[in-house]
């Protein structure tokens, strides 16, 4: 047995609370190295004749990737406390694996074993229930629809009359969104994520001037109220974008520091290195990236904290929004996000908190901060398989398994899956405009675990390179929309709506077959299965219905 | 290269903040499998010609245990942000290891790499500075000294006239401690940890009746004030024991629930399963272990939280205590401890927070909860080596390395090392009353990393089996004290005081030599080294001064 490959630690993705009384326990071993694993478990305080009393249950080989096998089980400790270890069985060898290492026989002193000391309901990762049934649509409001020309910003260009640039404006507004809500309902979405709408000089609005005001180019606060109501009437949730890592250059407190230097009462709202402040290529204050117009906010300062938490509560209480997406969330301190969660949950218990974190996000997904992150690792793997076509089906399943296994199961159920955004080239462009590959990508997106998001216009085959290319005006002329692709997307959304197993009601499992170049997985609950089979190659492939499904009646959900 | 053994994740003991601008980074590989590791690192926002700009530095092979090599380095990212990966060199093979897995060549897109997004000063693990220079002494106040017979509890037995039992009393009190402070100063300690002193019917006082009152058998609040002042005058810190996991049976809120059942306004202060409450072998409410007289407190209830946080602040503000030891800390929810830290740090910024956690404690030692835990894994390893003698020197160094490497360096500097307490048999009894082995154990304890603690009476060779045997009355008759052992302890404490390297001023490294049955380690800073050599066997052993120390002038600190 390869002992150095065995890994477990009683937290994060290896021990996690699934509900008030259930713990999920996982262990990884070297691929194909261990034949069977039993979980040895008991209450730390139950002993008999000076020996710890324990039981054994079999673990399930749940998933496998390039290097590892992942074993899992759930357990309901009667007194919410558990000590546990693993009995690993391989050919000719049985080992006990505990917190203190490996032993050749079972130990009867629970002090050697791993400990999950207490299941506290308050430590459950509890994203709102509605999220797993949500099909998101991301709107970049400057570019979705211009319905009220009276509030156009200066120098507004006629809709679609130019390529998007860093600094041009087409006048998209709230009225434009309201006018097209029926289009969105018909498409099948039931959640909208808006990139920022607060007062800001740019077209993307990631450089906020005033967190308590709507940018006038989008409309008024009354318009936003109407927009939210119209959405809620149609069963659509609304998520806004909170840019709390940094402010804009024209944010009043930053202007005050620019003017007064260290005498400004706002000097500690930012991270100045010296005074007076200057921008340029190397600003003498901390910024987002090296962008002088985006000074980093000091979220460790109690005044800043109070200001931003007031903002967070205000838009929930006054406008009834349903979610906050948090920009550059990984560069803000964890304690700020913990307090943020407490405050916004107090306003609305089922609010959704989505962080922008592109990399491994476990530290934010422990139940005390975010409900989900933007799952760019999902994006990357999908692009490798179907856009750049640099990995095989088997590699895709391995790589995706690595991502899935790096989080608790209940975290993956609500992860925010996307295949493009305002920060990436559009998916059709990534696929060299091969629509058939985009269709496969959507099939994957809408049948996978997590909460899928469509970037505006991708459903009708819009193209565009990286920012600003991906921020073209929405194409409303039906003749220039790809109706075939649109129908494909509608069908997928409708299927996800009618088949609850596709909206994360059950479990997920890749069906990885030797020699096969097929990506296949099932979502299942008891004896109900939904089977998804994707052929990412250009040639016909054979897929054998796996043994686990034999004897079942099979219905083709796609063609029936 | 054994890829399945390589482990890194950008948090916990693998990436940790050492000061406002420095990050510690660690990686583990299979033992003797990799020859050299370079850290590839750069700012995520610095790119040139569409390629990420990075630098490389060598990592140090820092430690090794039975299965793994541990490599470490520190890094100071100029803009507090870092993406990084590892270039692993083995015979005939070089691999890049990143968040996304292994690659055979270096990648120029930092999205593949591990990310530590931002060093926030507020996320630094910052235990108080004084702790690493503290030599603790644990006092079980009922058994240390009885100087005021007028406050003896009923049925008090003359000092030492009986074996300690679950329910007998010998009348130890604060006055007794004050009378012996000069003894403690002479011994060389500068911190006292008192087991509970609040009002409670038992001799151990772990079943609190009133958290705002001193138990009258110990004295008055004025006596405690005097005790603290007398200690502070002598440079001795005071730590009290907070029993917040559970109350005592006679705690007024619990009595109210017993009386009024679910109509009690305190029903949610506990975890009742049904009403009326009953005790017995299986109480119908949650308890510590299965002890009916210790009902578990609901620390998720805001009222309970407020009450206990008020208690925490009260004893700091009114009595100027320096630390809180937290009983059964692992079974209380993390959010409670986060708020506890915030509150007690507000009262006294350099207060020490010590949790009772017997097992792997990483989740409590991330900087937002405790400064240290009671390091029982240290105890266990020491007992295996020198008490039960079930492991060799080499196994000891391996097992201790596993513990050390499971935490960030700055966590280990202040860990609370002990070789016995009121919850374990006394060390001399564990060693079958072989004093020479106890002396070696103390040599280890007082020259190791961490903050060492002596359990009252162990320094003079008291014996006793597990609770209640280990809670005998302190032996004050010099003729019945082991003065040779006492001198050994005094000398060790004095050495630790005069040699700052022994009090964690530098780095720690085991000197593990092939064929040797010696435990050896050095503590060093620049070219200053303190070398500790311990022979745990009964026969003479040879130890070769290792190459790293060659050419240095050697002074024998023990005999000079």
mmCIF file of C-alpha atoms in Angstrom, chain A residues 2-7 9-14 28 30 43-46 50 67-68 79-81 83 99-100 102 111-113 115 117-118 120-123 271 273 282 286-290 296 299-300 328 330-335 338 342 358-364 368 377 380 384 399 406-407 466, chain B residues 2-7 9-14 28 30 43-46 50 67-68 79-81 83 99-100 102 111-113 115 117-118 120-123 271 273 282 286-290 296 299-300 328 330-335 338 342 358-364 368 377 380 384 399 406-407 466:
data_model
loop_
_atom_site.group_PDB
_atom_site.id
_atom_site.type_symbol
_atom_site.label_atom_id
_atom_site.label_comp_id
_atom_site.label_asym_id
_atom_site.label_seq_id
_atom_site.Cartn_x
_atom_site.Cartn_y
_atom_site.Cartn_z
ATOM 1 C CA UNK A 2 1.344 3.450 -0.823
ATOM 2 C CA UNK A 3 1.045 4.986 2.653
ATOM 3 C CA UNK A 4 2.372 8.372 1.575
ATOM 4 C CA UNK A 5 -0.624 8.860 -0.737
ATOM 5 C CA UNK A 6 -3.284 8.317 1.913
ATOM 6 C CA UNK A 7 -4.803 11.596 3.061
ATOM 7 C CA UNK A 9 -7.820 15.557 7.919
ATOM 8 C CA UNK A 10 -11.039 16.117 9.847
ATOM 9 C CA UNK A 11 -12.149 19.293 8.122
ATOM 10 C CA UNK A 12 -12.667 21.009 4.761
ATOM 11 C CA UNK A 13 -13.454 18.474 2.013
ATOM 12 C CA UNK A 14 -12.617 15.432 4.140
ATOM 13 C CA UNK A 28 -8.217 9.501 -0.576
ATOM 14 C CA UNK A 30 -3.491 6.105 -4.369
ATOM 15 C CA UNK A 43 -18.516 8.075 20.618
ATOM 16 C CA UNK A 44 -15.354 9.221 22.416
ATOM 17 C CA UNK A 45 -17.009 8.723 25.801
ATOM 18 C CA UNK A 46 -18.338 5.187 25.362
ATOM 19 C CA UNK A 50 -11.167 -0.110 29.468
ATOM 20 C CA UNK A 67 -3.773 9.904 -9.164
ATOM 21 C CA UNK A 68 -6.289 9.014 -6.484
ATOM 22 C CA UNK A 79 -24.517 12.204 20.422
ATOM 23 C CA UNK A 80 -23.128 14.472 17.672
ATOM 24 C CA UNK A 81 -19.551 13.491 18.607
ATOM 25 C CA UNK A 83 -13.825 9.637 16.859
ATOM 26 C CA UNK A 99 -4.557 10.798 13.258
ATOM 27 C CA UNK A 100 -1.321 9.391 14.675
ATOM 28 C CA UNK A 102 -0.587 3.809 10.396
ATOM 29 C CA UNK A 111 -7.167 9.081 21.545
ATOM 30 C CA UNK A 112 -5.282 7.721 18.528
ATOM 31 C CA UNK A 113 -8.188 8.314 16.193
ATOM 32 C CA UNK A 115 -11.830 13.526 15.971
ATOM 33 C CA UNK A 117 -15.683 16.843 18.203
ATOM 34 C CA UNK A 118 -19.227 18.127 17.757
ATOM 35 C CA UNK A 120 -23.074 22.253 15.520
ATOM 36 C CA UNK A 121 -26.082 23.260 13.451
ATOM 37 C CA UNK A 122 -24.566 26.725 13.126
ATOM 38 C CA UNK A 123 -21.555 25.256 11.323
ATOM 39 C CA UNK A 271 -3.662 51.724 2.113
ATOM 40 C CA UNK A 273 2.272 54.193 1.421
ATOM 41 C CA UNK A 282 3.240 52.412 -9.604
ATOM 42 C CA UNK A 286 -2.555 49.871 -2.770
ATOM 43 C CA UNK A 287 -4.902 49.213 -5.656
ATOM 44 C CA UNK A 288 -6.727 46.470 -7.458
ATOM 45 C CA UNK A 289 -3.975 45.004 -9.682
ATOM 46 C CA UNK A 290 -2.010 48.133 -10.654
ATOM 47 C CA UNK A 296 -7.952 49.262 -2.413
ATOM 48 C CA UNK A 299 -11.842 46.471 5.010
ATOM 49 C CA UNK A 300 -10.000 45.894 8.291
ATOM 50 C CA UNK A 328 -12.346 40.297 -6.255
ATOM 51 C CA UNK A 330 -10.379 36.661 -2.565
ATOM 52 C CA UNK A 331 -8.361 39.812 -1.873
ATOM 53 C CA UNK A 332 -10.642 40.986 0.955
ATOM 54 C CA UNK A 333 -10.037 39.650 4.459
ATOM 55 C CA UNK A 334 -12.033 36.661 5.704
ATOM 56 C CA UNK A 335 -13.260 38.417 8.826
ATOM 57 C CA UNK A 338 -17.849 36.629 8.011
ATOM 58 C CA UNK A 342 -24.002 37.731 9.387
ATOM 59 C CA UNK A 358 -10.938 31.960 -9.666
ATOM 60 C CA UNK A 359 -8.727 29.471 -7.835
ATOM 61 C CA UNK A 360 -9.120 26.818 -5.131
ATOM 62 C CA UNK A 361 -11.716 28.360 -2.813
ATOM 63 C CA UNK A 362 -12.003 26.074 0.186
ATOM 64 C CA UNK A 363 -11.177 28.820 2.757
ATOM 65 C CA UNK A 364 -14.274 30.794 1.695
ATOM 66 C CA UNK A 368 -19.098 31.047 7.482
ATOM 67 C CA UNK A 377 -12.036 25.644 -12.747
ATOM 68 C CA UNK A 380 -11.225 25.751 -17.709
ATOM 69 C CA UNK A 384 -9.839 22.212 -22.544
ATOM 70 C CA UNK A 399 -9.633 16.878 -13.884
ATOM 71 C CA UNK A 406 -11.697 19.284 -3.399
ATOM 72 C CA UNK A 407 -15.007 20.463 -1.867
ATOM 73 C CA UNK A 466 -11.466 39.058 -24.370
ATOM 74 C CA UNK B 2 5.746 9.532 -6.273
ATOM 75 C CA UNK B 3 3.232 12.140 -7.400
ATOM 76 C CA UNK B 4 0.464 10.852 -5.139
ATOM 77 C CA UNK B 5 2.527 11.747 -2.056
ATOM 78 C CA UNK B 6 3.074 15.392 -2.964
ATOM 79 C CA UNK B 7 0.816 17.693 -0.972
ATOM 80 C CA UNK B 9 -2.846 23.560 -0.303
ATOM 81 C CA UNK B 10 -2.546 27.333 0.188
ATOM 82 C CA UNK B 11 -3.712 27.467 3.797
ATOM 83 C CA UNK B 12 -3.332 25.944 7.271
ATOM 84 C CA UNK B 13 0.175 24.494 7.772
ATOM 85 C CA UNK B 14 1.177 24.822 4.126
ATOM 86 C CA UNK B 28 5.605 17.720 1.508
ATOM 87 C CA UNK B 30 7.570 11.297 -0.240
ATOM 88 C CA UNK B 43 2.550 38.842 -8.622
ATOM 89 C CA UNK B 44 -0.621 37.701 -10.416
ATOM 90 C CA UNK B 45 -0.908 41.040 -12.193
ATOM 91 C CA UNK B 46 2.622 41.350 -13.591
ATOM 92 C CA UNK B 50 1.418 37.816 -22.668
ATOM 93 C CA UNK B 67 6.862 8.941 5.377
ATOM 94 C CA UNK B 68 7.583 12.467 4.183
ATOM 95 C CA UNK B 79 2.381 43.807 -3.310
ATOM 96 C CA UNK B 80 1.155 41.291 -0.704
ATOM 97 C CA UNK B 81 -0.225 39.036 -3.450
ATOM 98 C CA UNK B 83 0.727 33.064 -7.227
ATOM 99 C CA UNK B 99 -3.084 23.859 -8.162
ATOM 100 C CA UNK B 100 -4.162 22.111 -11.348
ATOM 101 C CA UNK B 102 1.570 18.128 -12.438
ATOM 102 C CA UNK B 111 -4.072 30.876 -13.457
ATOM 103 C CA UNK B 112 -2.646 27.362 -13.190
ATOM 104 C CA UNK B 113 -0.697 28.170 -10.052
ATOM 105 C CA UNK B 115 -2.831 31.471 -5.039
ATOM 106 C CA UNK B 117 -4.455 36.243 -2.734
ATOM 107 C CA UNK B 118 -3.549 38.821 -0.115
ATOM 108 C CA UNK B 120 -3.891 40.866 5.592
ATOM 109 C CA UNK B 121 -2.306 41.961 8.855
ATOM 110 C CA UNK B 122 -5.552 41.047 10.612
ATOM 111 C CA UNK B 123 -5.103 37.422 9.546
ATOM 112 C CA UNK B 271 -29.980 21.250 24.549
ATOM 113 C CA UNK B 273 -34.439 16.602 23.992
ATOM 114 C CA UNK B 282 -28.821 8.634 29.549
ATOM 115 C CA UNK B 286 -27.002 17.076 26.042
ATOM 116 C CA UNK B 287 -24.137 16.944 28.501
ATOM 117 C CA UNK B 288 -20.386 16.848 28.695
ATOM 118 C CA UNK B 289 -19.635 13.173 28.022
ATOM 119 C CA UNK B 290 -22.560 11.444 29.770
ATOM 120 C CA UNK B 296 -24.080 21.335 27.753
ATOM 121 C CA UNK B 299 -23.262 28.668 22.865
ATOM 122 C CA UNK B 300 -25.131 29.272 19.611
ATOM 123 C CA UNK B 328 -13.485 21.136 26.425
ATOM 124 C CA UNK B 330 -13.223 21.529 20.903
ATOM 125 C CA UNK B 331 -16.903 20.815 21.577
ATOM 126 C CA UNK B 332 -17.923 24.491 21.495
ATOM 127 C CA UNK B 333 -18.703 26.094 18.127
ATOM 128 C CA UNK B 334 -15.989 28.027 16.293
ATOM 129 C CA UNK B 335 -18.078 31.169 15.922
ATOM 130 C CA UNK B 338 -14.160 33.934 17.289
ATOM 131 C CA UNK B 342 -12.629 39.647 19.763
ATOM 132 C CA UNK B 358 -6.315 16.860 22.739
ATOM 133 C CA UNK B 359 -6.286 16.027 19.039
ATOM 134 C CA UNK B 360 -5.229 17.709 15.792
ATOM 135 C CA UNK B 361 -6.156 21.354 16.381
ATOM 136 C CA UNK B 362 -5.552 23.179 13.121
ATOM 137 C CA UNK B 363 -9.153 24.525 12.856
ATOM 138 C CA UNK B 364 -8.711 26.459 16.141
ATOM 139 C CA UNK B 368 -9.070 33.861 14.644
ATOM 140 C CA UNK B 377 0.343 14.957 21.194
ATOM 141 C CA UNK B 380 2.010 11.210 24.118
ATOM 142 C CA UNK B 384 6.128 6.655 24.381
ATOM 143 C CA UNK B 399 6.375 11.306 15.348
ATOM 144 C CA UNK B 406 1.040 19.827 11.005
ATOM 145 C CA UNK B 407 1.047 23.477 12.188
ATOM 146 C CA UNK B 466 -5.179 8.814 36.909
#
